[in-house]
CSV table of C-alpha atoms in Angstrom, one decimal:
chain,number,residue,atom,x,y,z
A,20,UNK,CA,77.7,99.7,101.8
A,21,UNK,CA,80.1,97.0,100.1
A,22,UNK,CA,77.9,94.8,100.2
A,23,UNK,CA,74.6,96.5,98.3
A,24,UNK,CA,74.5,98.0,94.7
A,25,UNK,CA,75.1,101.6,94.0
A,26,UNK,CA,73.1,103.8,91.4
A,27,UNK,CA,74.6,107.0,90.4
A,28,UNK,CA,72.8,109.2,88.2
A,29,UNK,CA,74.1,112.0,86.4
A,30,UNK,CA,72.6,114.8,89.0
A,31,UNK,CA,74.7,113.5,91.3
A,32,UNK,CA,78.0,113.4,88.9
A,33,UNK,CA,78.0,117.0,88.0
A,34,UNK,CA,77.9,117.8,91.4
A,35,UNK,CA,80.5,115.2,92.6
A,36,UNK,CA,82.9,115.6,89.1
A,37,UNK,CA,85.3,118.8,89.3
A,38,UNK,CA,87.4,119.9,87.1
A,39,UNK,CA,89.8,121.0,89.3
A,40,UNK,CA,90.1,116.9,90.7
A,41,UNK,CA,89.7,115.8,87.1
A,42,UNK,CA,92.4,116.9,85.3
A,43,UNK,CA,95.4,115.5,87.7
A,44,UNK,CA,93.5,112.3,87.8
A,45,UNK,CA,93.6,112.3,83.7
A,46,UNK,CA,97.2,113.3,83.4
A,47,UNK,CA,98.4,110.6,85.5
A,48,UNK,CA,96.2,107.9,83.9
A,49,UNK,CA,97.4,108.9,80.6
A,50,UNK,CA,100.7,108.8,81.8
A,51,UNK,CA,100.3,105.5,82.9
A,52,UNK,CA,98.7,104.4,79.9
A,53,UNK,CA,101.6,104.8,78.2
A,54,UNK,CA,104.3,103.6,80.3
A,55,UNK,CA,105.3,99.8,80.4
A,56,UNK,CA,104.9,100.0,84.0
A,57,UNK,CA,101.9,101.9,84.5
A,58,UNK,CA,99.9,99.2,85.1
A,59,UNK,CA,97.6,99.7,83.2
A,60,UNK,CA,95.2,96.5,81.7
A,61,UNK,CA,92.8,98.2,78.5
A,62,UNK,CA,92.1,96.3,75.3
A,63,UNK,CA,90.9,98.2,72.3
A,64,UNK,CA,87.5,98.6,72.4
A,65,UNK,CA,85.3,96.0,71.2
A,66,UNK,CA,82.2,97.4,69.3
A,67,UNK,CA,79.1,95.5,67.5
A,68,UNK,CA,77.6,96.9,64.2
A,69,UNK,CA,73.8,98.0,64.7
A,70,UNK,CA,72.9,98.4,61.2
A,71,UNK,CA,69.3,98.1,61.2
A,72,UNK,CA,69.4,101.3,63.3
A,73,UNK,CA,72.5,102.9,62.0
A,74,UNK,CA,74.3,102.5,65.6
A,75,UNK,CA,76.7,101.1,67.3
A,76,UNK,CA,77.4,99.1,70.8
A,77,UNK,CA,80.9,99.6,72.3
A,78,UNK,CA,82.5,97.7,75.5
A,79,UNK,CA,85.5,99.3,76.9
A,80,UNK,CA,87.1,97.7,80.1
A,81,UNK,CA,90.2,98.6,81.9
A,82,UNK,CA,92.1,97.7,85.3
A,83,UNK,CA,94.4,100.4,86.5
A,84,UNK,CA,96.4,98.5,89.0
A,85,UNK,CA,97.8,102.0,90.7
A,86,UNK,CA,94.1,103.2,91.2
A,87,UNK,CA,93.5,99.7,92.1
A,88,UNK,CA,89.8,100.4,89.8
A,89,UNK,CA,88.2,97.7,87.5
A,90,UNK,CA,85.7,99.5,85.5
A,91,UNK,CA,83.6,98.3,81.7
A,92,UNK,CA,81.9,100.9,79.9
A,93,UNK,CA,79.3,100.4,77.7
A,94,UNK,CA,78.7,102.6,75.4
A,95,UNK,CA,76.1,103.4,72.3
A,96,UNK,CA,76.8,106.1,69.5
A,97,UNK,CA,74.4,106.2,66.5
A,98,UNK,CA,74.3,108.3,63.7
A,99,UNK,CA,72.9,111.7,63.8
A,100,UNK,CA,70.2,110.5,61.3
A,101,UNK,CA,68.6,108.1,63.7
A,102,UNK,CA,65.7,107.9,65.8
A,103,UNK,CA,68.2,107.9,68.7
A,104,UNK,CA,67.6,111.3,70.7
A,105,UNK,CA,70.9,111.9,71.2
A,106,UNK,CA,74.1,110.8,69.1
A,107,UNK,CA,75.7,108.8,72.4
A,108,UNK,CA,74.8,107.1,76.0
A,109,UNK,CA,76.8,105.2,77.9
A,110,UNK,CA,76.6,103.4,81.4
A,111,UNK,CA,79.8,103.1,83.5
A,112,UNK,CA,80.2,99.5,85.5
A,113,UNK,CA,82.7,99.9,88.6
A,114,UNK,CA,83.9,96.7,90.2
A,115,UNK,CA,85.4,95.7,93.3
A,116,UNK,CA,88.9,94.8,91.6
A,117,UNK,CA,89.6,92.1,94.3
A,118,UNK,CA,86.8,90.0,94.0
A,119,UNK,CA,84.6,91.2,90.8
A,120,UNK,CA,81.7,92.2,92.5
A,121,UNK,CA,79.7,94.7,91.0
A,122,UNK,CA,80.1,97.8,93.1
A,123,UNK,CA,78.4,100.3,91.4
A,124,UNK,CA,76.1,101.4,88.2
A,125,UNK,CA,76.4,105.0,87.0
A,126,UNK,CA,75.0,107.0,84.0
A,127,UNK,CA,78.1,107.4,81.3
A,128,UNK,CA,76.8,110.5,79.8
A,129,UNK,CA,78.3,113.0,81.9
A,130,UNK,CA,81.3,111.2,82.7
A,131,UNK,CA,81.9,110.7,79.0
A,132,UNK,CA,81.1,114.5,78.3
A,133,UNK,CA,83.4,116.0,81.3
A,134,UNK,CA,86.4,113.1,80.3
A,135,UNK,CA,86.5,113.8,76.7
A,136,UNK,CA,86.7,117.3,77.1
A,137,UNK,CA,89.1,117.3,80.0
A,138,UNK,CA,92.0,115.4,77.4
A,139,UNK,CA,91.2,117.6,75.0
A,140,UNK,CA,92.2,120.2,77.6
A,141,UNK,CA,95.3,118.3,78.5
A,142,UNK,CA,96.6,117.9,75.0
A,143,UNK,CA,95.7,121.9,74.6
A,144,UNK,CA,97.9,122.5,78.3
A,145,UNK,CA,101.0,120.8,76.6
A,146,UNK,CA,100.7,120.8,73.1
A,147,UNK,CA,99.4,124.9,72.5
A,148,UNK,CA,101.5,127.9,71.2
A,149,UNK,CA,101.8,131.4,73.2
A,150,UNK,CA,99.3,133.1,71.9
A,151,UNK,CA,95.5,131.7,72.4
A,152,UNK,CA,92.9,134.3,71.2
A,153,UNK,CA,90.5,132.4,69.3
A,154,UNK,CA,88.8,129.4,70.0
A,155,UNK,CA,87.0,127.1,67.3
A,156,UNK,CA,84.4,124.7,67.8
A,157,UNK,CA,83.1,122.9,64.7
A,158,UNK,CA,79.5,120.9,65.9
A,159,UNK,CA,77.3,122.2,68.7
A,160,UNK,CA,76.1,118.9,70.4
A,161,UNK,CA,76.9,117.8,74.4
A,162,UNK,CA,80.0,117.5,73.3
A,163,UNK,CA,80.7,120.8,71.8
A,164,UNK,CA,79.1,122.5,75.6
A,165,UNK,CA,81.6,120.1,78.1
A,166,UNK,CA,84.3,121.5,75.4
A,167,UNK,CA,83.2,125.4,75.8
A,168,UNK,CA,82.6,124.9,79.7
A,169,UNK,CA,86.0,123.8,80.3
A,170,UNK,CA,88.3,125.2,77.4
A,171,UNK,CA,86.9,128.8,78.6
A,172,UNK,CA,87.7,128.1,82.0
A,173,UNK,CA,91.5,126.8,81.8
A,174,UNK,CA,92.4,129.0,78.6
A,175,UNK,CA,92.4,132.7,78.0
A,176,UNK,CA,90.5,132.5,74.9
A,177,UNK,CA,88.9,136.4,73.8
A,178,UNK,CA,86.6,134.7,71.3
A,179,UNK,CA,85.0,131.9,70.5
A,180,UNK,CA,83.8,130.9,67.0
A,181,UNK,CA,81.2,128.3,67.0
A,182,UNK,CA,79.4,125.9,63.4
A,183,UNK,CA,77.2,123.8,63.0
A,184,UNK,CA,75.5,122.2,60.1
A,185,UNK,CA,72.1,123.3,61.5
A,186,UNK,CA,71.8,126.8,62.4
A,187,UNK,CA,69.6,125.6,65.2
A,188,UNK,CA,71.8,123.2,67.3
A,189,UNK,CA,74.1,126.3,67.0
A,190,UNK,CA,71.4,128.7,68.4
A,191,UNK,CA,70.7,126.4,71.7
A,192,UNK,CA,73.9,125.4,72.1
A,193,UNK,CA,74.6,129.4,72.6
A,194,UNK,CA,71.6,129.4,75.2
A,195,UNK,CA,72.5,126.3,76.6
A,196,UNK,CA,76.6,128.1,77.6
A,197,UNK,CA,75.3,131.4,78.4
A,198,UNK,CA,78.9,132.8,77.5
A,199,UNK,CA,79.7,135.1,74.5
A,200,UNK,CA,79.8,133.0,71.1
A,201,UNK,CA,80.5,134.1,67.3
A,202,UNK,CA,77.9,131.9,65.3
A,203,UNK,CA,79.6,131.6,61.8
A,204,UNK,CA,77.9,130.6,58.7
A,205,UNK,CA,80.4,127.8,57.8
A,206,UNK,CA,83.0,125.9,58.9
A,207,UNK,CA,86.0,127.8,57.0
A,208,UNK,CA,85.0,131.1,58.8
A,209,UNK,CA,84.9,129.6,62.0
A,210,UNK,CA,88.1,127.9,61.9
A,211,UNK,CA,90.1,130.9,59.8
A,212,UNK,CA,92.7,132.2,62.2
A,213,UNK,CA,92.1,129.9,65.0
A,214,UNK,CA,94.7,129.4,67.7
A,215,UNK,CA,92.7,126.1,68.6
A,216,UNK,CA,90.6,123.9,66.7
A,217,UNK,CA,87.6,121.5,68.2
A,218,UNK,CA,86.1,118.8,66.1
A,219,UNK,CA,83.2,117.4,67.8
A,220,UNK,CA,81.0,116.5,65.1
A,221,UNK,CA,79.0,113.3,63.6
A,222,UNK,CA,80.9,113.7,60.1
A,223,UNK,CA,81.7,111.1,58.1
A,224,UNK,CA,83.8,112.7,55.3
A,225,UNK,CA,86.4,116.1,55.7
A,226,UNK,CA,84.7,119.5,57.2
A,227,UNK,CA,87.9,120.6,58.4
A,228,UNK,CA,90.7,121.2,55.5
A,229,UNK,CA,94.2,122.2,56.1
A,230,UNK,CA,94.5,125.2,53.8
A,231,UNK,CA,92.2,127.1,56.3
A,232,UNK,CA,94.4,126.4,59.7
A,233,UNK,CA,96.5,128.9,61.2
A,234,UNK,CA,100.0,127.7,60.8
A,235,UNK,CA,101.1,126.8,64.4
A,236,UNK,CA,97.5,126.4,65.8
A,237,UNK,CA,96.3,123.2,67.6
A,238,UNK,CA,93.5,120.7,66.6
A,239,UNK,CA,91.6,118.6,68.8
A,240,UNK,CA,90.0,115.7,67.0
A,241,UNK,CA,87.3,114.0,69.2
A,242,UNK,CA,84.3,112.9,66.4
A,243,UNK,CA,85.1,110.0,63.9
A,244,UNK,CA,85.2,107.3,65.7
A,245,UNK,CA,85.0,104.8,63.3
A,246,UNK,CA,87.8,103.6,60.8
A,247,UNK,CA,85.6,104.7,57.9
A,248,UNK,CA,84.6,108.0,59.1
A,249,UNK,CA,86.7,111.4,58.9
A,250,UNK,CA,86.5,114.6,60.2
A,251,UNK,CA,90.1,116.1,58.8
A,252,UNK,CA,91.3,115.9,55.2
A,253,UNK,CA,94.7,114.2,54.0
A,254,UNK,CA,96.6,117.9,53.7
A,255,UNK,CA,95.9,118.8,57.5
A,256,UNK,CA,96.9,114.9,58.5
A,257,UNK,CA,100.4,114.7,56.7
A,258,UNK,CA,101.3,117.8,57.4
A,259,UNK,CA,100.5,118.4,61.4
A,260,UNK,CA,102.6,116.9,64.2
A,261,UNK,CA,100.0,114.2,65.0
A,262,UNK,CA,99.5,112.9,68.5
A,263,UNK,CA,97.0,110.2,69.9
A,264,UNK,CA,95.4,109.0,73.4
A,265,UNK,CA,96.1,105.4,72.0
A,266,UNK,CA,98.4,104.0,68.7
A,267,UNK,CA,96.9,100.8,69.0
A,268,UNK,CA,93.5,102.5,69.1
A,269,UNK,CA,94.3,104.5,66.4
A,270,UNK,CA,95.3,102.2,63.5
A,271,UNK,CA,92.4,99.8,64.4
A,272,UNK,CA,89.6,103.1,64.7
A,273,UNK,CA,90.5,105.9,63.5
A,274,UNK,CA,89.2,107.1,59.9
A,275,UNK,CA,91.2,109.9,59.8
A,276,UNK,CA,94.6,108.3,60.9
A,277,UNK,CA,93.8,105.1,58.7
A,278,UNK,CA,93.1,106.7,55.6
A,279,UNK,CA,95.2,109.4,55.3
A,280,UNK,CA,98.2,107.4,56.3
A,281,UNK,CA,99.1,109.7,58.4
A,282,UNK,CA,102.3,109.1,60.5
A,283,UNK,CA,101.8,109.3,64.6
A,284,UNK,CA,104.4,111.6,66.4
A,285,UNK,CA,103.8,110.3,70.3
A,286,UNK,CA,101.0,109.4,72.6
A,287,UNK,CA,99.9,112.3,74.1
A,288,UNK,CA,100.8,110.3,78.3
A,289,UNK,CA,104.0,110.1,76.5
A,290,UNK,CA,104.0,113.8,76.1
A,291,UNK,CA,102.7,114.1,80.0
A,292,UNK,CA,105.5,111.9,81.1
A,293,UNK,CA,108.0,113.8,79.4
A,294,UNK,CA,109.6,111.0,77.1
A,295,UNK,CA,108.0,112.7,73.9
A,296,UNK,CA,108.5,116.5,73.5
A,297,UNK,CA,105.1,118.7,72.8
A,298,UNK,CA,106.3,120.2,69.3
A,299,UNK,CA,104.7,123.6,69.5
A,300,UNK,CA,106.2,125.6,67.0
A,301,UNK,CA,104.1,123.5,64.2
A,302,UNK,CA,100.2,122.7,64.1
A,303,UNK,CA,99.6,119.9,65.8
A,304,UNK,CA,96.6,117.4,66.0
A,305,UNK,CA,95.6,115.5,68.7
A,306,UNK,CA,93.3,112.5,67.7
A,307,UNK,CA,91.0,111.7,70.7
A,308,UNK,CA,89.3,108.0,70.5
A,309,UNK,CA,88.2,108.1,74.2
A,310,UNK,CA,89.8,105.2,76.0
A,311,UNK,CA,88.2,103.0,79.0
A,312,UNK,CA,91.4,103.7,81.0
A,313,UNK,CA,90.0,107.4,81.0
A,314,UNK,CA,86.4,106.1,82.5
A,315,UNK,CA,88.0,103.7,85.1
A,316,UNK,CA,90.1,106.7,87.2
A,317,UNK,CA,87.1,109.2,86.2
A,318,UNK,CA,84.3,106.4,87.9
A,319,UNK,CA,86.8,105.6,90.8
A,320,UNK,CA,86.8,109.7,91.7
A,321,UNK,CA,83.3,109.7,91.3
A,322,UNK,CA,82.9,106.9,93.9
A,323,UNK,CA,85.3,107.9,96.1
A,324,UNK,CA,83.7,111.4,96.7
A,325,UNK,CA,80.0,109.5,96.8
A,326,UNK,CA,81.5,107.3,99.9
A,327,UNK,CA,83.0,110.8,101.2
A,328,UNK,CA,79.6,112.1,101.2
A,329,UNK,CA,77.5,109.6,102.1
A,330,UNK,CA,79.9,108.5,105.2
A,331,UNK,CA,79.5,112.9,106.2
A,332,UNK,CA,75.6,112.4,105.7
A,333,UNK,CA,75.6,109.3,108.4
């Protein structure tokens, strides 16, 4: 099989992708990430400007010399009022590390989806308070459904309050979990009382202002991904604890860290390794960019189980 190219499509990634194998994978690349000898290669992501369409083209490689994975992602994310008919696609590119042959080509969407929300599950693990009633998902995309699949798996939540700008991205998204969801009519009354916070939206400006959190609850800030774009005012950005997946990534992308000035506490693999301490007596943000390194173990799992299967099947 070395020797020919491998497709895998997303079918074949939910099946192969779970959780339960996931998470460990993501805490120790983090970890790594943010250790000077965790071997871990990963420039900032490189991204070209669309503007004709309103889009954008990202490339995000990383070598993880403990997985011993070489993996590039490429990545498209366009603004909600595009022709585009969804917000994001990407297509994963996994590499045999000791010779850069292609090994495989696989679709990005669900590894992006199950990824993204599995940190955001990670920072929750370490970075929550005691009590976790009430969950809080601003935006109702893909996103906002990985989020609710696994945050109501890991986390005891006894509610979950759910906005979106349109009524009817709220209303599918509902269908689309099958679970019980509180549609609110706007963003403050989904987020009032709040033990944790999910931002997974296509804002540009503020829709999440610190005078409405819960003192002590968490945020998980996964949309504006752009050094221009915000999803969290200035109030709830000076005032939380604020943790990252990357610092570098951060001051070079991230609207909300940029403009606010907002300090960074800790990365959150330094918070997994235990050299930062998870402040959880104070609200806390974690700022989620998405980083390649988080792709390359996720695409080497995937391929791993697809050899494990295939090599069963012959």
């Amino acid at each position: 099989m070395a020797d020919r190219l491998t497709y895998i499509g997303s079918g074949e990634i939910e099946e192969l992708l779970l959780d339960s194998e996931l998470i460990p994978v993501l805490e120790r690349a983090l970890a790594n990430f943010s250790s000077e000898d965790g071997g871990v290669e990963q420039p900032v992501r490189s991204t070209v400007p669309v503007a004709k369409y309103n889009g954008f083209l990202g490339v995000m490689p990383a070598y993880s010399a403990k997985d011993d994975a070489l993996v590039t992602k490429l990545v498209r994310f366009y603004q909600a009022n595009s022709s585009a008919s969804s917000s994001h696609h990407a297509t994963v590119l996994l590499f045999d590390p000791s010779n850069g042959i292609l090994k495989a080509v696989m679709d990005g969407r669900v590894i992006t989806e199950k990824r993204t929300a599995a940190v955001s599950a990670i920072a929750t693990k370490y970075l929550k308070s005691k009590n976790l009633d009430i969950l809080c998902i601003l935006g109702a995309g893909p996103e906002a459904v990985s989020h609710y699949e696994i945050f109501t798996k890991m986390f005891p939540f006894k509610q979950v309050k759910v906005w979106s700008r349109t009524r009817e991205r709220v209303e599918k998204f509902a269908k689309t979990v099958g679970g019980p969801v509180t549609i609110c009519a706007s963003a403050k009354e989904a987020v009032l009382d709040a033990d944790v916070v999910i931002t997974v939206t296509m804002a540009t400006e503020p829709i999440l202002f610190g005078e409405w959190i819960k003192p002590g609850a968490h945020i998980n800030a996964v949309g504006a991904c752009r050094p221009d774009w915000r999803e969290l005012d200035d109030g709830l950005m000076k005032s939380a604890v604020l943790y990252v997946d990357s610092r570098e990534g951060a001051i070079r992308e991230s609207g909300d860290v940029i403009l606010s000035g907002a300090e960074i506490f800790a990365e959150l693999g330094e918070v997994v390794k235990g050299t930062k301490p998870a402040v959880r007596d104070r609200t806390t943000v974690f700022k989620s960019l998405g980083m390649a390194i988080e792709d390359t173990v996720t695409a080497k799992l995937i391929y791993d189980c697809w050899e494990v299967k295939n090599k069963q099947k012959s």
